[in-house]
PDB file of C-alpha atoms in Angstrom:
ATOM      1  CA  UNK A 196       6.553   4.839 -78.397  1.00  0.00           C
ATOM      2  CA  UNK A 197       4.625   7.501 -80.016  1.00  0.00           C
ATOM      3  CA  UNK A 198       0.582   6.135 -80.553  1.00  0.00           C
ATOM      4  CA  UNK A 199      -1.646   7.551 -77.549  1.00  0.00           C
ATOM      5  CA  UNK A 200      -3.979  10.701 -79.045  1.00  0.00           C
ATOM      6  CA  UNK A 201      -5.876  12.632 -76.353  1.00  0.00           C
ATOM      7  CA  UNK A 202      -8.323  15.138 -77.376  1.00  0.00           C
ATOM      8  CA  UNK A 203      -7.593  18.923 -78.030  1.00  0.00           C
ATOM      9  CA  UNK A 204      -9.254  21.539 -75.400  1.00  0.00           C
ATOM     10  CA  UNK A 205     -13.408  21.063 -75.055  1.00  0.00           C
ATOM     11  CA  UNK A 206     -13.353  17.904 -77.445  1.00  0.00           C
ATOM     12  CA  UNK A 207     -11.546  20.538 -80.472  1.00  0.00           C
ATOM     13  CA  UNK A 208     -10.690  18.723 -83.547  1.00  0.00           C
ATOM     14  CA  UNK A 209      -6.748  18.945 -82.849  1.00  0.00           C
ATOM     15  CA  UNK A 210      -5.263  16.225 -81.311  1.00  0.00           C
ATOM     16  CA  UNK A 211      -2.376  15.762 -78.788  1.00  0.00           C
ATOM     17  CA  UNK A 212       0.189  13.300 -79.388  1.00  0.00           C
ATOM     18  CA  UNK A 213       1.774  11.617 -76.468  1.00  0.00           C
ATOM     19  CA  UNK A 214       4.086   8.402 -75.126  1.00  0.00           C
ATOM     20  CA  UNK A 215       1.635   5.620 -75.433  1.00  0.00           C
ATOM     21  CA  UNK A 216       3.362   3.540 -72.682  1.00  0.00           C
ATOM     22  CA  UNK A 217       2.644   6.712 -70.395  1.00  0.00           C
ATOM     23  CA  UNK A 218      -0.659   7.053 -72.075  1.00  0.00           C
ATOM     24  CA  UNK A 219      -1.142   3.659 -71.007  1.00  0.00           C
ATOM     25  CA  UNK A 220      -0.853   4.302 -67.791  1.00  0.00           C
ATOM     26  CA  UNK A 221      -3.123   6.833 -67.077  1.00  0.00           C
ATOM     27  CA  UNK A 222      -6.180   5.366 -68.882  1.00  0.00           C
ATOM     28  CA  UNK A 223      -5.742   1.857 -67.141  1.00  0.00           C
ATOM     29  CA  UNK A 224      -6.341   4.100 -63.534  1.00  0.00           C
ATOM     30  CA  UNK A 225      -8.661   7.233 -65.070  1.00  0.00           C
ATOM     31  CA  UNK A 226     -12.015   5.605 -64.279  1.00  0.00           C
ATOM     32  CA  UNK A 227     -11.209   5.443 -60.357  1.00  0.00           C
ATOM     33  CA  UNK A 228      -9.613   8.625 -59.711  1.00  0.00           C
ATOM     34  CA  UNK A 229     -12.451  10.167 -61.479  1.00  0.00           C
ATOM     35  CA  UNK A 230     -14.780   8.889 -59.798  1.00  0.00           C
ATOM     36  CA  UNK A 231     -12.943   9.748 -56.105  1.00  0.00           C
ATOM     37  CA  UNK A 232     -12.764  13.336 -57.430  1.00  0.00           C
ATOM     38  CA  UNK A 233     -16.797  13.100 -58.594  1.00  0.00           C
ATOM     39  CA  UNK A 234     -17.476  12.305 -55.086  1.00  0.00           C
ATOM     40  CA  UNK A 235     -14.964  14.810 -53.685  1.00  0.00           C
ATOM     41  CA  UNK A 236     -17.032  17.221 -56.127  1.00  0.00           C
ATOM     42  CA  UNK A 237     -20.358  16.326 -54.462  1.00  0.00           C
ATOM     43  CA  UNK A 238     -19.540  17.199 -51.066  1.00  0.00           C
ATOM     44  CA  UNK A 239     -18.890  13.986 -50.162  1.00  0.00           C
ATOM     45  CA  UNK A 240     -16.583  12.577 -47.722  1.00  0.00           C
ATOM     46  CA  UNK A 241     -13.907  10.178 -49.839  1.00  0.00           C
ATOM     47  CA  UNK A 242     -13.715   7.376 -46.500  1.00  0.00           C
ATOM     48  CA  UNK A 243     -16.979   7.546 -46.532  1.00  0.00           C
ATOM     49  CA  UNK A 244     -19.236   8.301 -49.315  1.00  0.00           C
ATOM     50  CA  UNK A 245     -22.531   8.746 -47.054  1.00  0.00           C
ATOM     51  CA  UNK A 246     -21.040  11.180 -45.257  1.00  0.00           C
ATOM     52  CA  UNK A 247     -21.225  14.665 -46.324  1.00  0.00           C
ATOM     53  CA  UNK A 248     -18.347  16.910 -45.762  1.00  0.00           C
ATOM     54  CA  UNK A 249     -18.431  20.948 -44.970  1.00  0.00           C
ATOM     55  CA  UNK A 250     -16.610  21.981 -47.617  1.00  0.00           C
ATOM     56  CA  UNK A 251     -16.714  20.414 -51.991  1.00  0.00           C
ATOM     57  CA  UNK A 252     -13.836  19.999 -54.032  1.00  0.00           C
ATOM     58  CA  UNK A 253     -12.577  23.334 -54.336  1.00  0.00           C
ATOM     59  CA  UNK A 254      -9.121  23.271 -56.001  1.00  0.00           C
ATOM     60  CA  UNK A 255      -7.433  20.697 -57.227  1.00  0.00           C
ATOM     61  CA  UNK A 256      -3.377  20.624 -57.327  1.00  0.00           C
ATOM     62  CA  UNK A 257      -2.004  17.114 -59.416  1.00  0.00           C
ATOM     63  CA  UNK A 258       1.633  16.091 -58.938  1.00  0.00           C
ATOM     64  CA  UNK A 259       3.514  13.192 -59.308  1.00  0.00           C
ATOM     65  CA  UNK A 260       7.341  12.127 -59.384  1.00  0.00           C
ATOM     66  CA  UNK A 261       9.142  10.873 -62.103  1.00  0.00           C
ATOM     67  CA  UNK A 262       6.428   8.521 -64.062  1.00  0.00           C
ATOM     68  CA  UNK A 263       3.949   9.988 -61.432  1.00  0.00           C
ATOM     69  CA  UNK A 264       5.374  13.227 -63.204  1.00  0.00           C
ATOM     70  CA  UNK A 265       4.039  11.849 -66.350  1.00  0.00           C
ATOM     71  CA  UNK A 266       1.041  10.740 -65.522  1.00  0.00           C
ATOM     72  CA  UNK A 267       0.213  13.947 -63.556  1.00  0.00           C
ATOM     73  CA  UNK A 268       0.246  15.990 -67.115  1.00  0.00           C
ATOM     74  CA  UNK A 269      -1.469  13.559 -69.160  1.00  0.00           C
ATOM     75  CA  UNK A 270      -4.413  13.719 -66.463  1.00  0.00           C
ATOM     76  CA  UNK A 271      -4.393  17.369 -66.862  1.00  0.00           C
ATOM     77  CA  UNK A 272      -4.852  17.103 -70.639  1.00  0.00           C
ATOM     78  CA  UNK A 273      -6.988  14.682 -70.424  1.00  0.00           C
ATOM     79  CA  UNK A 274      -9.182  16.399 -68.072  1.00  0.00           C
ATOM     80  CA  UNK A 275      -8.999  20.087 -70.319  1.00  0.00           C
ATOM     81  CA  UNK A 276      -9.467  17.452 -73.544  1.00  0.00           C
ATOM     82  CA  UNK A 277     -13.018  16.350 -72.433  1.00  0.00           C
ATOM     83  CA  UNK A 278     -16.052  18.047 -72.336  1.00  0.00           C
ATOM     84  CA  UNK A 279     -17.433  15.605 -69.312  1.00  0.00           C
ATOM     85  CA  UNK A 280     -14.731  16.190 -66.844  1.00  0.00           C
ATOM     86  CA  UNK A 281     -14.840  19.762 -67.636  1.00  0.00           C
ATOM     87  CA  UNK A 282     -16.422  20.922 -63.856  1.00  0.00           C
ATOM     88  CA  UNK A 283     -13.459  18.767 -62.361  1.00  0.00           C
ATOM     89  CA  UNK A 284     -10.970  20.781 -65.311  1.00  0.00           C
ATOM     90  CA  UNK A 285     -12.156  24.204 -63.881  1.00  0.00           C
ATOM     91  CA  UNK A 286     -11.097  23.467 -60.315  1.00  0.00           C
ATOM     92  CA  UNK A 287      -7.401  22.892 -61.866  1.00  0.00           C
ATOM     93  CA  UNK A 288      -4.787  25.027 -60.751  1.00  0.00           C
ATOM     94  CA  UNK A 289      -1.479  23.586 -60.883  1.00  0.00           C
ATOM     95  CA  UNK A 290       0.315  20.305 -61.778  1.00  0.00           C
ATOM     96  CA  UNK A 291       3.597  20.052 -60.223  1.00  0.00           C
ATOM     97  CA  UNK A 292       6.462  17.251 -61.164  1.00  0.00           C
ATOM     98  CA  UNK A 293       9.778  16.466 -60.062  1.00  0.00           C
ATOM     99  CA  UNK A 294      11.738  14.185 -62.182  1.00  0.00           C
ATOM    100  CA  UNK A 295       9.326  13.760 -64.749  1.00  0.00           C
ATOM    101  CA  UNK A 296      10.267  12.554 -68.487  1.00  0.00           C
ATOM    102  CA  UNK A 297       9.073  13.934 -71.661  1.00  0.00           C
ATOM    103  CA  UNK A 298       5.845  13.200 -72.291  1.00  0.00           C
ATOM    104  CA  UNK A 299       4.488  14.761 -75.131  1.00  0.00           C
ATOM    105  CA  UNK A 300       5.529  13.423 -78.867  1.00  0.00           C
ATOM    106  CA  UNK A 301       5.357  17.567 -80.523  1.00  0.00           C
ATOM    107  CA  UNK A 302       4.238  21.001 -79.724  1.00  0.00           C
ATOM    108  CA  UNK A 303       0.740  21.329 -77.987  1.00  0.00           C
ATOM    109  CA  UNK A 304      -1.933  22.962 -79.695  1.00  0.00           C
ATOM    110  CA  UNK A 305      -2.505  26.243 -78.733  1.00  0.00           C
ATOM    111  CA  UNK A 306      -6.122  25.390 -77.314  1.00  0.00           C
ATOM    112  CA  UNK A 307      -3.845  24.007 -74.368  1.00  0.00           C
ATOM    113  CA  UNK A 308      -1.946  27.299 -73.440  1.00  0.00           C
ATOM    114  CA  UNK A 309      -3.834  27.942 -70.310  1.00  0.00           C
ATOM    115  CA  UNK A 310      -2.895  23.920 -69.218  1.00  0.00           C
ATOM    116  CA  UNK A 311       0.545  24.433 -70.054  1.00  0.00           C
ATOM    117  CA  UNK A 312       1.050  27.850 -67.815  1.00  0.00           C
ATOM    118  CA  UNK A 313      -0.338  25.748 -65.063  1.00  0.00           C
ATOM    119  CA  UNK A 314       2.466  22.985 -65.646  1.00  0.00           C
ATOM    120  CA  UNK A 315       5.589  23.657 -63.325  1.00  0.00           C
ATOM    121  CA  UNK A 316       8.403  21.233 -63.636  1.00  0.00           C
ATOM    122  CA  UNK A 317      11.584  20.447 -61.231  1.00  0.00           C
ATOM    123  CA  UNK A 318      14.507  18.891 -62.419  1.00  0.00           C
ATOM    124  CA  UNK A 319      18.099  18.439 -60.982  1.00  0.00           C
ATOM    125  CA  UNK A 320      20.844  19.104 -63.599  1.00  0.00           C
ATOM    126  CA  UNK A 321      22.053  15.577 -63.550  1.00  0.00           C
ATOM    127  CA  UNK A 322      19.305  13.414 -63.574  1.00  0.00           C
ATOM    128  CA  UNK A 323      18.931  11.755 -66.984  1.00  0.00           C
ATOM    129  CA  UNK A 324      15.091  10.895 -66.582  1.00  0.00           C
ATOM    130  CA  UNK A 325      13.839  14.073 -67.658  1.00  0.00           C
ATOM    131  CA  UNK A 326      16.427  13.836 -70.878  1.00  0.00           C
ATOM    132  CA  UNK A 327      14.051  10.782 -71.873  1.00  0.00           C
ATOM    133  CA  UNK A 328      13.075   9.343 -74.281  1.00  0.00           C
ATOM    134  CA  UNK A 329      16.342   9.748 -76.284  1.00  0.00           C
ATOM    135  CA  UNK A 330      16.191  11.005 -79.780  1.00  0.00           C
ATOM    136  CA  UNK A 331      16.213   7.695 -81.299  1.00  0.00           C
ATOM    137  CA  UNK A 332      12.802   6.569 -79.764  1.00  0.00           C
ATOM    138  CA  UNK A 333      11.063   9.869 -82.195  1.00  0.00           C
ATOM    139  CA  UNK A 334      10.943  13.844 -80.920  1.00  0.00           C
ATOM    140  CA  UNK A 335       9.755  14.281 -77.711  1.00  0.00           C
ATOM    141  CA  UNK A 336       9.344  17.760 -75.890  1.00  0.00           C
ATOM    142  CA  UNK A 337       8.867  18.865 -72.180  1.00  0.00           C
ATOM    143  CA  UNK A 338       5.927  22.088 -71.208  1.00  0.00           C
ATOM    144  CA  UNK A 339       5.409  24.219 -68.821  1.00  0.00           C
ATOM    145  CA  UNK A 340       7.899  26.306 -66.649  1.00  0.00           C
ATOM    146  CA  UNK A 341      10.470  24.497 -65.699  1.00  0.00           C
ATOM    147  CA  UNK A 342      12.741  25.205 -62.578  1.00  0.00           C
ATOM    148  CA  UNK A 343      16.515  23.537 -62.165  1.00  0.00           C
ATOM    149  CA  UNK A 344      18.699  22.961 -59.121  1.00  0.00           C
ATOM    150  CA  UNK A 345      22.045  24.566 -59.696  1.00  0.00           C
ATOM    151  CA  UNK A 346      24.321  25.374 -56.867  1.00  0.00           C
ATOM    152  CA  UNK A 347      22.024  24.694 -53.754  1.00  0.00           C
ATOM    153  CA  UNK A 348      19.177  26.860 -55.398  1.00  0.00           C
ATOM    154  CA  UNK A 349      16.296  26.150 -57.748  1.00  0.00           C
ATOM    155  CA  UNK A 350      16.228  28.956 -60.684  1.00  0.00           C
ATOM    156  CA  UNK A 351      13.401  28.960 -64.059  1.00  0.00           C
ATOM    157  CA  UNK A 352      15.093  27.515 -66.539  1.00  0.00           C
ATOM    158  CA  UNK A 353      14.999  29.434 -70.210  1.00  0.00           C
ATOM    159  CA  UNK A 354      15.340  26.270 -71.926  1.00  0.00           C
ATOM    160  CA  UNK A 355      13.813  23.011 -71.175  1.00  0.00           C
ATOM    161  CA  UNK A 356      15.896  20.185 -70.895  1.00  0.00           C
ATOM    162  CA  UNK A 357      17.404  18.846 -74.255  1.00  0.00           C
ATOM    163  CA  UNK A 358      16.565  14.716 -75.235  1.00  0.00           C
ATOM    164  CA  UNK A 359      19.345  12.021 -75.276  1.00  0.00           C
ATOM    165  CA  UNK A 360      20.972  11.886 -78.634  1.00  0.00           C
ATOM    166  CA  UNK A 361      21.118   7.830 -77.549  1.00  0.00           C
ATOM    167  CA  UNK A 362      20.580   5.120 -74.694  1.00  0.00           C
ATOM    168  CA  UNK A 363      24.555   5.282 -74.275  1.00  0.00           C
ATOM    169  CA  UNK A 364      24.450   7.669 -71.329  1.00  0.00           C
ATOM    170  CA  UNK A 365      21.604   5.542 -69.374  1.00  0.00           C
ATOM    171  CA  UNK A 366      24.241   2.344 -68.424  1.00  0.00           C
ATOM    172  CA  UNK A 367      26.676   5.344 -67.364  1.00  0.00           C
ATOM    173  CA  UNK A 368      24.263   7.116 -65.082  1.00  0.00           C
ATOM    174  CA  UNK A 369      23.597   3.290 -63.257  1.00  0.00           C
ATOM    175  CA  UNK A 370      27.302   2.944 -62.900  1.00  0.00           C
ATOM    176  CA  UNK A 371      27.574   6.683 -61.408  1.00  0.00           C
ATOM    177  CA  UNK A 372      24.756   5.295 -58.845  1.00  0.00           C
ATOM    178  CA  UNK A 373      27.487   2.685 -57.685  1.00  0.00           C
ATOM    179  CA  UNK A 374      30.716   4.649 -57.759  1.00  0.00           C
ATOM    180  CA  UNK A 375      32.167   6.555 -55.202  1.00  0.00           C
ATOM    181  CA  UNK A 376      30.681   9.966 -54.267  1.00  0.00           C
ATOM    182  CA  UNK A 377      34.047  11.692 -55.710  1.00  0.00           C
ATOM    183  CA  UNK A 378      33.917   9.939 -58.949  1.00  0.00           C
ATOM    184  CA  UNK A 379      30.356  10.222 -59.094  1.00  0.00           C
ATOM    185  CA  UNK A 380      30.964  14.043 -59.050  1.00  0.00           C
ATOM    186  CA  UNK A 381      32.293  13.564 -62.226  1.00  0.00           C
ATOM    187  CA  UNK A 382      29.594  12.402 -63.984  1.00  0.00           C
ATOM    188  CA  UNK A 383      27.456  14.364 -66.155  1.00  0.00           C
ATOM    189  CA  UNK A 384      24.146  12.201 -65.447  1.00  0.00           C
ATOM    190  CA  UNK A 385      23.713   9.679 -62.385  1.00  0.00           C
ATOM    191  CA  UNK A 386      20.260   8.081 -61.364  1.00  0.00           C
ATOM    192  CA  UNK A 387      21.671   9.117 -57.373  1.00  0.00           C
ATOM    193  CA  UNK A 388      19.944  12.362 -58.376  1.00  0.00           C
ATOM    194  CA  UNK A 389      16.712  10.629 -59.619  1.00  0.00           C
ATOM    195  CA  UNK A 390      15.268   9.422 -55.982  1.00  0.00           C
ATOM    196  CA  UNK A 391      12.182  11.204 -54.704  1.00  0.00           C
ATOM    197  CA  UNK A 392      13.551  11.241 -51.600  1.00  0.00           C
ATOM    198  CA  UNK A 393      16.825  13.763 -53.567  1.00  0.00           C
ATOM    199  CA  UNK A 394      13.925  16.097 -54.714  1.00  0.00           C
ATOM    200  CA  UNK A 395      12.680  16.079 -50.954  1.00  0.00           C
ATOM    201  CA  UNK A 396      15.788  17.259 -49.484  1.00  0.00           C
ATOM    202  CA  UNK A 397      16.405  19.437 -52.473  1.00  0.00           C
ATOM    203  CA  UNK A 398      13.108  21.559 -52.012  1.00  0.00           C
ATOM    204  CA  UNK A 399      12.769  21.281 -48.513  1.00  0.00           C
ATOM    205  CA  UNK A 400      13.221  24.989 -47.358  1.00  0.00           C
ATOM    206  CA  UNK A 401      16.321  25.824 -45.111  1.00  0.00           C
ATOM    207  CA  UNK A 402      16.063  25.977 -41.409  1.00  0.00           C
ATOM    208  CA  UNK A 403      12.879  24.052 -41.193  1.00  0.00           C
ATOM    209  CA  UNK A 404      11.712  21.003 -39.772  1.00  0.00           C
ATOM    210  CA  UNK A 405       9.806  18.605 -42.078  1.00  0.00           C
ATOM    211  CA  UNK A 406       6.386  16.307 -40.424  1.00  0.00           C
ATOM    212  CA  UNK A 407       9.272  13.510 -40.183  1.00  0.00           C
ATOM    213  CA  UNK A 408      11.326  15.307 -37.410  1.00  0.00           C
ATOM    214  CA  UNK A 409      14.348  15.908 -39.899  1.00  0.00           C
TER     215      UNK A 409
END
């Protein structure tokens, strides 16, 4: 799975080695996000590009759930790697993912330390996404700061989370999405945790009301 390369910090000669099904992903839909965030950059309204709006892009957050997660990151590298996206780069301040799976194939240069600090990951102890790809696919590692759920309250993490040793846990964690809620307890990974709509109610702040009324 390893094969996608994206370019070190300002076009620098190191290179960052990522999942090239991820990798993938995020070239085959670069060219129109870009060019939404050019216009966004110009003043421009995004419904309608004629229209000019008070107020250009001024900061721009990224996030993204699960491969959204993954995608999210790569777009930030890819945006710090390139010397033409680099007035879009500057208005970067945070990527945020929830669920996300290990996307980069080795440490990151250290031309990327100012992307990385802006990379803040959420994960809930059993949810075997982030834990992939297993250990058999090649060494994959997780950046940023990452922040886990652990008894009703989300707490930084001084480790990321570890890889699969093997697949062999995946077909558990689908069966734990089937079983009974008490059995499912018991489980150390289940894909019940996975759901965006898990992360939702797990960040959503006590004693308020979300837009949908709950």
């Amino acid at each position: 799975q390893h094969g996608g390369e994206i370019p070190g910090i300002e076009d620098g000669a190191e290179k960052v080695r990522v999942h090239a099904g991820f990798h993938r992903n995020v070239r085959a839909t670069l060219l129109p996000v870009m060019g939404q965030l050019a216009v966004a950059l110009q003043g421009r309204s995004l419904l309608d590009h004629d229209t000019r709006v008070e107020h250009p892009l001024e900061a721009l957050y990224v996030t993204g759930h699960s491969l959204g997660g993954a995608m999210a990151l790569l777009l930030a590298l890819t945006l710090s790697g390139s010397s033409i996206h680099r007035s879009i780069a500057h208005r970067l301040r945070a990527v945020y993912t929830f669920g996300q799976p290990m996307t980069i194939a080795g440490p990151l240069p250290h031309a990327t330390d100012a992307i990385e600090r802006k990379v803040f990951r959420y994960v809930t102890a059993r949810d075997p996404i982030p834990a992939l790809p297993p250990k058999s696919w090649g060494p994959f590692v997780h950046v940023g700061q990452e922040y886990r759920l652990a008894d009703g309250r989300w707490q930084r993490s001084e480790s990321p989370v570890a890889q699969l040793s093997s697949m062999r846990e995946i077909p558990r964690a689908v069966l734990a999405f089937f079983a009974s809620e008490k059995r499912r307890a018991s489980s150390r990974y289940t894909l019940a945790d996975h759901g965006p709509h898990h992360y939702i109610a797990a960040l959503q702040p006590q004693n308020r009301v979300t837009e949908f009324g709950d």
